[in-house]
Coordinates of C-alpha atoms in Angstrom, one line a residue:
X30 CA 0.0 0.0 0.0
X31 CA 0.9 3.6 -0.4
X32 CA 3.4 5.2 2.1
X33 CA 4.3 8.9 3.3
X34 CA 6.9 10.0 5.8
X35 CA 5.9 12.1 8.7
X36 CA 7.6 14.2 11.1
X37 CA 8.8 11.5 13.9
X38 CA 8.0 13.2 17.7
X39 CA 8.1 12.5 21.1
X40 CA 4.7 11.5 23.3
X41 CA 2.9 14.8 23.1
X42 CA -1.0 15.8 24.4
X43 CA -3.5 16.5 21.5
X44 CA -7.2 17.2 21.8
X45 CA -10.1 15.7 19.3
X46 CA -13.3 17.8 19.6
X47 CA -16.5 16.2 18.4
X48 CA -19.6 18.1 18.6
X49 CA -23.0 17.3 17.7
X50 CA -25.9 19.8 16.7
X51 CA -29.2 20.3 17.4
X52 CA -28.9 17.9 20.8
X53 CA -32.7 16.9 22.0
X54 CA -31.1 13.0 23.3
X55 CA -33.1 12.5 26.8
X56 CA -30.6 12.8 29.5
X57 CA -31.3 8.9 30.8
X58 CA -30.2 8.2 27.0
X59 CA -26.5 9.2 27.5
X60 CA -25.8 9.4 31.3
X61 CA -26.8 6.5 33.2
X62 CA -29.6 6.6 35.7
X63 CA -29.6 3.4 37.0
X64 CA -27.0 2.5 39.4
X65 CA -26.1 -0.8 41.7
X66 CA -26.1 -0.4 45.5
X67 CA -23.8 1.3 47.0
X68 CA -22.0 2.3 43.6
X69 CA -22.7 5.6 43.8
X70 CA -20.6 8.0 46.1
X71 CA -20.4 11.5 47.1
X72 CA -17.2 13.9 47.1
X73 CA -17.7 17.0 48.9
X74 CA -17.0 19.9 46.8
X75 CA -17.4 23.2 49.8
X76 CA -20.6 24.9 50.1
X77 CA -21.0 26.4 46.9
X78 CA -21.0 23.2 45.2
X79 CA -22.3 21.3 47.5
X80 CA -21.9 17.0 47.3
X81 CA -20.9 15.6 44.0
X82 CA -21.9 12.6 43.1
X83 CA -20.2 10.1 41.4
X84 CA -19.8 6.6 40.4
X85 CA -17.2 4.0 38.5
X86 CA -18.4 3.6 34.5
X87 CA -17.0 -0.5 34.7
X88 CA -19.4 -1.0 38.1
X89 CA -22.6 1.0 36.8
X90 CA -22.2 -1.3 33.8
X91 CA -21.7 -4.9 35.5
X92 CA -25.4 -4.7 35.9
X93 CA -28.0 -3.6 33.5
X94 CA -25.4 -2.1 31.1
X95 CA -24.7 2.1 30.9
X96 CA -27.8 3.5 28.9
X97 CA -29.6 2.2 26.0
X98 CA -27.4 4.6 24.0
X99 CA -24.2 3.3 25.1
X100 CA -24.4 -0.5 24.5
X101 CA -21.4 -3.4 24.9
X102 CA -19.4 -1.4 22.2
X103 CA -18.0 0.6 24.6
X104 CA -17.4 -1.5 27.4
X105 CA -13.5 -2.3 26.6
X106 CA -12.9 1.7 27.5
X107 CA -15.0 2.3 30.3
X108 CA -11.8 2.7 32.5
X109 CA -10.9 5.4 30.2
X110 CA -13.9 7.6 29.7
X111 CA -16.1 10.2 31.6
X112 CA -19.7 10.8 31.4
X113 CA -19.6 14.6 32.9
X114 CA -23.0 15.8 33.8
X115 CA -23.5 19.6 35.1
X116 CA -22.2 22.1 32.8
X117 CA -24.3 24.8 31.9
X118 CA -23.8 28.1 29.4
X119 CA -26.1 30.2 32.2
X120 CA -27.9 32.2 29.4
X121 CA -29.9 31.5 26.2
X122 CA -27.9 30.9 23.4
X123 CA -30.1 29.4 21.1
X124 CA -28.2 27.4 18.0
X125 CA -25.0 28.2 17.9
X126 CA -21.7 27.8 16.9
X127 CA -19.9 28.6 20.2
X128 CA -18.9 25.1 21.9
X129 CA -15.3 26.4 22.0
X130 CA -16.0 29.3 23.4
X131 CA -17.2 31.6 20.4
X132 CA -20.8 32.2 22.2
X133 CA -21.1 35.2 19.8
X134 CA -21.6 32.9 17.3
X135 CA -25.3 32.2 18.0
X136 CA -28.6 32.6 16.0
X137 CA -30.3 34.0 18.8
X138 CA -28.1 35.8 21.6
X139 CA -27.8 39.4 20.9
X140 CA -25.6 42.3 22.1
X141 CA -27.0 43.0 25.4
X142 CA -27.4 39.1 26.5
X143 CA -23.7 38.7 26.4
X144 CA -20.4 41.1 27.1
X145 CA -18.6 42.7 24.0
X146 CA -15.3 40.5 24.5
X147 CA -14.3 38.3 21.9
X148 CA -13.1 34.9 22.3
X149 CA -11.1 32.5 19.7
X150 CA -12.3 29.0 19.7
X151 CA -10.1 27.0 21.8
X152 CA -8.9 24.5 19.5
X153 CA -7.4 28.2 17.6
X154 CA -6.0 29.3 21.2
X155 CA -3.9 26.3 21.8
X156 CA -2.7 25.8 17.8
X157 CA -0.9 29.4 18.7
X158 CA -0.1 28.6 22.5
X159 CA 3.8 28.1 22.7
X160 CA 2.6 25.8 26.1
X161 CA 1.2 23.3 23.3
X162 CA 4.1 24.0 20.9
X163 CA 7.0 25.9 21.7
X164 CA 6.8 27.2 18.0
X165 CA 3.4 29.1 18.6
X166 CA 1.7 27.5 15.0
X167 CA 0.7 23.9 15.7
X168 CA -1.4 22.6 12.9
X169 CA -5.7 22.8 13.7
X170 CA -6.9 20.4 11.2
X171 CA -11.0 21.3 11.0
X172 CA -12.7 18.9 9.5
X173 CA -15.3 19.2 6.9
X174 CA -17.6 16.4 8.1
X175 CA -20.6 19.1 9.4
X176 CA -21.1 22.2 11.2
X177 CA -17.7 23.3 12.7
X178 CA -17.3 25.1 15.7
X179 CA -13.6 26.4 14.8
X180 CA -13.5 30.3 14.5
X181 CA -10.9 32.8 14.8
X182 CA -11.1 37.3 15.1
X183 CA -8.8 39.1 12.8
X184 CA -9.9 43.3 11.9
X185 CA -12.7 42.4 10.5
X186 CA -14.2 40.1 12.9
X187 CA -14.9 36.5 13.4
X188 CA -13.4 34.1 10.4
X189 CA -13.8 30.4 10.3
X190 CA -11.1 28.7 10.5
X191 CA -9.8 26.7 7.1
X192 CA -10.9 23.2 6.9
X193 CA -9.3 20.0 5.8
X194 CA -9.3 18.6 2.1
X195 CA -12.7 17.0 1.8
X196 CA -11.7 14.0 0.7
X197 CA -9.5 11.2 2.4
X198 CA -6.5 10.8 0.0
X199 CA -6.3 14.9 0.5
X200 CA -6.5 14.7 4.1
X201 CA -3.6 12.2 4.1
X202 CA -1.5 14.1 1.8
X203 CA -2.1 17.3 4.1
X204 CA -0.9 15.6 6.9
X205 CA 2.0 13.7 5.7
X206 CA 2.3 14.3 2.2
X207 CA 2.0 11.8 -1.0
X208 CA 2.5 8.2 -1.0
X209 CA 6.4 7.5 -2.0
X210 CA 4.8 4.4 -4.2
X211 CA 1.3 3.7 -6.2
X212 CA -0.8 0.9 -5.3
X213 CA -2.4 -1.5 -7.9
X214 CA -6.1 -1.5 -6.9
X215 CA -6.7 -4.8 -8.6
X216 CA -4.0 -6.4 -6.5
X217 CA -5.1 -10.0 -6.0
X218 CA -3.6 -9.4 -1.9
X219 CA -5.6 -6.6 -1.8
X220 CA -8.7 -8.4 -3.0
X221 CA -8.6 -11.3 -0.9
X222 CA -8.5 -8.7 2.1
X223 CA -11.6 -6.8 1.2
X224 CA -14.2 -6.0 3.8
X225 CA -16.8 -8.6 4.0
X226 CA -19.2 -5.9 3.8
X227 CA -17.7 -4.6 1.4
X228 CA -18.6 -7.3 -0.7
X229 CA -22.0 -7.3 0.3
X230 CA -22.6 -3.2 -0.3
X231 CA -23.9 -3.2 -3.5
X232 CA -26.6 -5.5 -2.1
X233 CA -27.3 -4.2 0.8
X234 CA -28.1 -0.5 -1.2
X235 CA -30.0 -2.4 -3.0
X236 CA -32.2 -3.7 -0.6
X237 CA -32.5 -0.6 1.2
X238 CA -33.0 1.8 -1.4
X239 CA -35.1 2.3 -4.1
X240 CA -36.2 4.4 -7.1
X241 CA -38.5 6.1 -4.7
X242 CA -35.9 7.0 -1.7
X243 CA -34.6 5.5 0.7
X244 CA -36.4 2.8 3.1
X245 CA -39.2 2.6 0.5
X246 CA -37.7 -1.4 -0.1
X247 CA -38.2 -2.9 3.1
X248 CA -39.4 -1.5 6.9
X249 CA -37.4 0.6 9.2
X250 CA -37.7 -1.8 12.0
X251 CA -36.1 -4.7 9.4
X252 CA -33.5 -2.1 8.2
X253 CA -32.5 -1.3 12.0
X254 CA -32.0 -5.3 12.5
X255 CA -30.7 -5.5 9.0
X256 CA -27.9 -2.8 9.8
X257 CA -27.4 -4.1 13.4
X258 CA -26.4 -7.1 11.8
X259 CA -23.7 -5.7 9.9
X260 CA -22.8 -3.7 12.6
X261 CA -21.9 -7.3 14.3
X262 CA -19.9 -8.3 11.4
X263 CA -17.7 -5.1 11.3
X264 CA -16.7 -5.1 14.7
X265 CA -16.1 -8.9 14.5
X266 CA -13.5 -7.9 11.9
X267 CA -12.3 -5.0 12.7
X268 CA -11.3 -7.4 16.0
X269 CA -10.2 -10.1 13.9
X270 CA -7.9 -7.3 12.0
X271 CA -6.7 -5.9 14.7
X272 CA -5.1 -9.2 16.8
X273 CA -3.3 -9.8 13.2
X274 CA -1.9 -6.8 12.3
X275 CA 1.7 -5.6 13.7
X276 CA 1.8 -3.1 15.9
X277 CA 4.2 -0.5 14.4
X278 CA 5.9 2.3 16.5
X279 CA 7.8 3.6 13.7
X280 CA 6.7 7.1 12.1
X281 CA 8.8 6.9 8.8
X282 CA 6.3 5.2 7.0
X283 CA 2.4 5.6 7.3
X284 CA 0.0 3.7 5.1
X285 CA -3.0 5.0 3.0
X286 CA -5.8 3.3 2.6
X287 CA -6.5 2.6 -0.8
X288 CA -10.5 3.8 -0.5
X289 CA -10.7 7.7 -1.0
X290 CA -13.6 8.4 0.5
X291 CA -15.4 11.4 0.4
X292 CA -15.7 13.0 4.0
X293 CA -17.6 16.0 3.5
X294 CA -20.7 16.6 5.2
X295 CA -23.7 16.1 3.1
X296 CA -26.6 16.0 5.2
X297 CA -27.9 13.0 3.6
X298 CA -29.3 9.4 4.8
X299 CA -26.5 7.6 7.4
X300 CA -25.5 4.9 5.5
X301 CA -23.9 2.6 8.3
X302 CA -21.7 0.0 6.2
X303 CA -20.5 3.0 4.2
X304 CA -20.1 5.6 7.0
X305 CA -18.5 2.7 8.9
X306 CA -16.1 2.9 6.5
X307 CA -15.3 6.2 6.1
X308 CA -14.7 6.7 10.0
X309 CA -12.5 4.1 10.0
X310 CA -10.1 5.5 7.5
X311 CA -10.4 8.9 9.4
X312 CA -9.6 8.1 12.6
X313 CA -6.8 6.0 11.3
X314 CA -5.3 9.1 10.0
X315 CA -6.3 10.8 13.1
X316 CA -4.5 8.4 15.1
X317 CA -1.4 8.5 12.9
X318 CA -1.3 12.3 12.7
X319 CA -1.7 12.6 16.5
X320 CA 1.1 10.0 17.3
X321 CA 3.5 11.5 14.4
X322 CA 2.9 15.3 15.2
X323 CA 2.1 15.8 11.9
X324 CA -1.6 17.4 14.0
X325 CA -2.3 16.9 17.5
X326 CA -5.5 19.7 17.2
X327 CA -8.5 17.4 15.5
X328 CA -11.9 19.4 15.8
X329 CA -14.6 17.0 14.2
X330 CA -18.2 18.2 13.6
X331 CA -20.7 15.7 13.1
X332 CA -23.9 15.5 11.0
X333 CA -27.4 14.0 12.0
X334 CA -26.5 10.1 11.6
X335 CA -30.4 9.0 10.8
X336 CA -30.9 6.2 9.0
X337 CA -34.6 7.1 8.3
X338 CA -36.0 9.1 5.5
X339 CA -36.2 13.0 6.3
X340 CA -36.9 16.2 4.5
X341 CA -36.0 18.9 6.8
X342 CA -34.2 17.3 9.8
X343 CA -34.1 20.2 11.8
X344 CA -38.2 21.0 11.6
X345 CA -39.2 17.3 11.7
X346 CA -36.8 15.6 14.3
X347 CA -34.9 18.7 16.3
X348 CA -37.7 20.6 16.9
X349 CA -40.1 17.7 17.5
X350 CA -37.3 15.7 20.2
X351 CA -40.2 15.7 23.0
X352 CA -42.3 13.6 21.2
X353 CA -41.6 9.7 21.7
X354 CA -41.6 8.3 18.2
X355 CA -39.4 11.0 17.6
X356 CA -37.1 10.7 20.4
X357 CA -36.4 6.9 19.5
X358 CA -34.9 8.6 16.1
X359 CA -33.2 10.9 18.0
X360 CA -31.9 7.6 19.8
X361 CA -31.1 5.8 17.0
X362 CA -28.8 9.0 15.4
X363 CA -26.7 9.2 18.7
X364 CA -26.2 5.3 19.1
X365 CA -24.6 5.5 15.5
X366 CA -22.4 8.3 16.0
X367 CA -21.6 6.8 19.6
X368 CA -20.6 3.5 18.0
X369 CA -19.4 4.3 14.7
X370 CA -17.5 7.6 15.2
X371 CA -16.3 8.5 18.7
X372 CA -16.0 4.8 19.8
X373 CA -14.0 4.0 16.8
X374 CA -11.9 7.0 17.3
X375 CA -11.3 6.2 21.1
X376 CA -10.3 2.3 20.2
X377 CA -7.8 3.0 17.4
X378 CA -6.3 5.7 19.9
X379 CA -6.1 3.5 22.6
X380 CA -4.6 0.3 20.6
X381 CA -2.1 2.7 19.0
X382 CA 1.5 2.5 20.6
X383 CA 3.2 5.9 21.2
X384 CA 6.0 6.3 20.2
X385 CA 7.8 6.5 23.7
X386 CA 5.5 3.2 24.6
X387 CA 1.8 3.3 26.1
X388 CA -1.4 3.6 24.3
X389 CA -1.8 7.2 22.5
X390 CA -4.9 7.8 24.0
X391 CA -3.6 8.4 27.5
X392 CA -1.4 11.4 26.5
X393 CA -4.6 13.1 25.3
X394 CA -8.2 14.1 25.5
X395 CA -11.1 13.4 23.6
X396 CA -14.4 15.1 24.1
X397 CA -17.7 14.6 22.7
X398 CA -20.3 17.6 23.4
X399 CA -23.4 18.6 21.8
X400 CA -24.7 22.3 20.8
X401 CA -28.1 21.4 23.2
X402 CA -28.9 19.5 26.4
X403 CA -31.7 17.1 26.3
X404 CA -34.2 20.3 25.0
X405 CA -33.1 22.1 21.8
X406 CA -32.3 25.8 22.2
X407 CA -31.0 24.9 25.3
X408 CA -27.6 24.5 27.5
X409 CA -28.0 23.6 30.7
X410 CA -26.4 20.2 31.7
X411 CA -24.6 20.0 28.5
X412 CA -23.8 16.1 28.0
X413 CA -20.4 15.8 27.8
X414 CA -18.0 12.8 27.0
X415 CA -14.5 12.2 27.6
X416 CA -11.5 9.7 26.6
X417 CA -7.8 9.7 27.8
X418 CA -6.5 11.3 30.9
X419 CA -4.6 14.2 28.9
X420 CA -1.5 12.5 30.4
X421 CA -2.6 12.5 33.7
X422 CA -4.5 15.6 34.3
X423 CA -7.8 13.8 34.4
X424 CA -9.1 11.2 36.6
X425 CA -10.8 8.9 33.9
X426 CA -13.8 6.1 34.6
X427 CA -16.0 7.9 36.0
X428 CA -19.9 9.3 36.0
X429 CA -19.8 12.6 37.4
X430 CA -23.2 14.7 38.5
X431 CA -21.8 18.1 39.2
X432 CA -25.1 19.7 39.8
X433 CA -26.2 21.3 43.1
X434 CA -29.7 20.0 44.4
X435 CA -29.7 23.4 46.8
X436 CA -29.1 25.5 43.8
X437 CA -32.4 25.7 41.6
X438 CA -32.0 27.2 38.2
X439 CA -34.5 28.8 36.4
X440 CA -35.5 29.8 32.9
X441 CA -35.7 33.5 31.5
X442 CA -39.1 32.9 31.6
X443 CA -39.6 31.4 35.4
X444 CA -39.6 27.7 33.7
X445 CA -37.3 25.4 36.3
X446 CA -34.1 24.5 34.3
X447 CA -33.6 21.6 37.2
X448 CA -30.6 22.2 39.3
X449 CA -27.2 24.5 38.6
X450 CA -23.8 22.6 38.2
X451 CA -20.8 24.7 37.0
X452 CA -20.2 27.1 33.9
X453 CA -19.1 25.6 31.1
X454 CA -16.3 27.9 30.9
X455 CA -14.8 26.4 33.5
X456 CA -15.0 23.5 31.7
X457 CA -13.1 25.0 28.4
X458 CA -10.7 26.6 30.7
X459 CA -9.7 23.1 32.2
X460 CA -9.5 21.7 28.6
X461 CA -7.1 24.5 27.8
X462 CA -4.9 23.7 31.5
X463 CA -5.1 19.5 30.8
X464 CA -3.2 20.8 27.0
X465 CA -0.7 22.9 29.2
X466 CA -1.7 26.6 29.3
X467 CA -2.0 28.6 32.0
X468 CA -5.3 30.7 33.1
X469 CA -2.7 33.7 32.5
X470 CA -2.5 33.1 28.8
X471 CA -6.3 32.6 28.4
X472 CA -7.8 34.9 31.1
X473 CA -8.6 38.5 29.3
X474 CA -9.9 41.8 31.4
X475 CA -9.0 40.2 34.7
X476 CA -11.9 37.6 34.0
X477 CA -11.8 33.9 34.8
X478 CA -12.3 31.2 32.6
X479 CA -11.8 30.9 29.1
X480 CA -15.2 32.2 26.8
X481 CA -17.4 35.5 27.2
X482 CA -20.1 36.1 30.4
X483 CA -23.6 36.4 29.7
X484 CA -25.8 39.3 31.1
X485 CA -28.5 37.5 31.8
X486 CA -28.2 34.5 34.2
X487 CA -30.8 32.1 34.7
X488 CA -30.7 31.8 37.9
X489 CA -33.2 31.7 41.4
X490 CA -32.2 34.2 44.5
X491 CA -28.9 32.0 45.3
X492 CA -27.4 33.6 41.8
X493 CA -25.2 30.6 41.7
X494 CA -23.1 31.3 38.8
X495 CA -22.1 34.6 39.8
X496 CA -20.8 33.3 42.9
X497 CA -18.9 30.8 40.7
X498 CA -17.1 33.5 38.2
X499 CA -13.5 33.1 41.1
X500 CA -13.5 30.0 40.6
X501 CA -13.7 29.3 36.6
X502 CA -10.0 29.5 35.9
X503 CA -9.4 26.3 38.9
X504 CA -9.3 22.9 38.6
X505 CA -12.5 21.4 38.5
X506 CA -13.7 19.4 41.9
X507 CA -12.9 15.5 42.0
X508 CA -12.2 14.7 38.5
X509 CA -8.9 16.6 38.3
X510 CA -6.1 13.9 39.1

């Protein structure tokens, strides 16, 4: 197969970003609410943040499993994820673009719901931190696979940050230049290693497609057993691929896959053999990138993974979450992109060898967040998803619940918002910290945190996030090693 040389580096800490839009997944969907005797525990956090309460991912899963989102795909990592419950962005921010800190970017905050102080996403701050790289321009590879979250201010105001090549024989080449050698598709070798499912494709579009659209050929309940299927065979060779293939520390030579896939976003049906496939490839070069230094920055945006016919997702499913036919679709996106993206991202990090020994994925961080909590339009207990430990910096295996059941939160209209946590800037600025900056080369105007205030805080009497704004630049309670 095709090689490229790459830049050989020591260990370093990278970040992958995933973010969802829209968001609308129930909150017993993705954070488990179910939980053995005596599993759960308490850590007191002081009196502003009361008793924290958290529980081991391996122990909550021994009996009835995580969440009907998270199934036995993800069990092999447990030790090395957190499920973070508890951050809020304490005013309306509608959709937006801001998960990075670029709150301006919102289609409903205006001027006077939010101070006048402009932030660069995060994932830009630390590609020009000299804590990251001593040379002050690490590579921030954005890419194009949906709505990105990656923006920047120059003299004319906010600009969006480049993206990757769109396809994945251009992504490689960006990252470690051509292949020194062609490959012969029709290669017998390579033929007698071709996906099962690959061979199978053709049918299975077949089946599920037709002249009049999508899942017109056969049901959607006999397409979801039809796809879980294949699903089963993947994994069962991904495994099988995995136990035979030599581990290689070496960074001179990098493969390419042979399938150039496209990976822009396209907003259309999820095809799950195909999509299966594309991830694959990408977080392959994700992996290799990260371990070579050729980009330790990743920021992926994902698309709606539905696997259902729709005409205007964000009318017919976002907007229409509450309702429980809809919310099982809703269900169904976020399993796929649970299993097919940031669990196969998380497993090729974490079989990869750095290159001073170890699994890659404990030098770094990889976070899945979502532009809403469980109601669209809204951020308050923003689900949030971790791998890796950042080399350390993280306590990893863990459920955490960091809201405050004394500290009610309310709506700007009086509608209760449940209970307050912490600010979700103090979440960005312990991302930032975990990658090696200080608060003193985030902080601006003698403000904690990294990311802009809101005026308006939707908060009861106790005004619990103003009482928090000392603290945003600190580690956060218990799940800092």
């Amino acid at each position: 197969m095709p090689k490229a040389h790459a830049q050989s580096l020591p260990n370093s800490k990278f970040l992958v970003f995933l973010n969802t839009p829209h968001g609308g997944l129930n909150e017993e969907y993705w954070a488990p609410r179910t939980f053995p005797t005596g599993v759960r525990k308490q850590f007191n956090a002081g009196s502003l943040y009361g008793q924290i309460q958290y529980a081991r991912l391996q122990e909550i899963a021994t009996t009835n499993g995580l969440t009907s989102m998270w199934q036995s795909f993800i069990n092999p990592y447990l030790g090395k994820m957190n499920i973070l419950e508890g951050f809020d962005i304490p005013f309306y921010i509608g959709h937006h673009r801001g998960l990075l800190g670029t709150y301006h970017n919102s289609d409903q905050l205006t001027a006077s719901d939010i101070d006048a102080t402009k932030w660069d996403s995060l994932d830009y701050f630390l590609s020009k931190s000299t804590a990251f790289d001593s040379s002050g321009t690490h590579p921030l590879t954005v890419l194009p696979t949906g709505e990105q979250q990656s923006f920047f201010y120059n003299s004319t105001g906010m600009v969006r940050c480049p993206t990757a090549p769109n396809t994945a024989h251009a992504l490689f080449a960006s990252l470690f230049g051509n292949p020194t050698q062609s490959t012969n598709q029709t290669d017998p070798a390579l033929l007698k290693k071709k996906s099962i499912i690959d061979r199978v494709l053709g049918s299975y579009n077949s089946v599920v497609g037709s002249a009049y659209g999508a899942g017109k050929r056969i049901s959607y309940n006999d397409r979801q057993m039809l796809d879980e299927h294949l699903t089963g065979l993947r994994e069962l060779e991904v495994k099988i691929s995995n136990q035979m293939a030599p581990q290689s520390t070496s960074c001179t030579q990098i493969t390419r896959d042979p399938n150039n896939v496209s990976i822009q976003m396209t907003y259309a049906s999820y095809n799950i053999p195909n999509e299966q496939v594309k991830w694959d490839i990408i977080s392959d070069i994700i992996v290799n990138a990260v371990r070579c230094g050729s980009s330790r920055l990743f920021s992926v945006p994902l698309e709606p993974c539905n696997t259902f016919p729709v005409n205007d997702f964000h009318e017919e499913i976002a907007h229409q979450h509450r309702t429980a036919s809809v919310q099982d679709k809703v269900l169904s996106n976020y399993r796929n992109s649970a299993r097919d993206i940031f669990t196969t991202i998380v497993k090729k990090l974490d079989a990869a060898q750095g290159l001073q020994g170890g699994s890659v994925l404990d030098q770094g961080l990889v976070v899945w967040s979502h532009e809403s909590c469980s109601y669209t339009h809204e951020s308050f207990n923003m689900p949030v998803v971790t791998a890796g430990s950042a080399g350390g910096y993280f306590k990893t295996g863990h459920h955490v619940d960091f809201r405050n059941p004394s500290k009610p939160m309310y709506g700007q209209w009086g509608d209760s918002l449940g209970n307050a946590g912490i600010h979700y800037n103090r979440w960005l600025a312990n991302i930032a910290m975990s990658m090696g900056a200080s608060p003193s080369s985030f902080e601006k105007n003698n403000q904690r945190g990294y990311g802009p205030f809101g005026a308006k805080y939707r908060i009861g009497t106790n005004g619990s996030h103003r009482e928090q704004l000392g603290d945003l630049s600190s580690p956060l309670p218990f799940i800092v090693a």
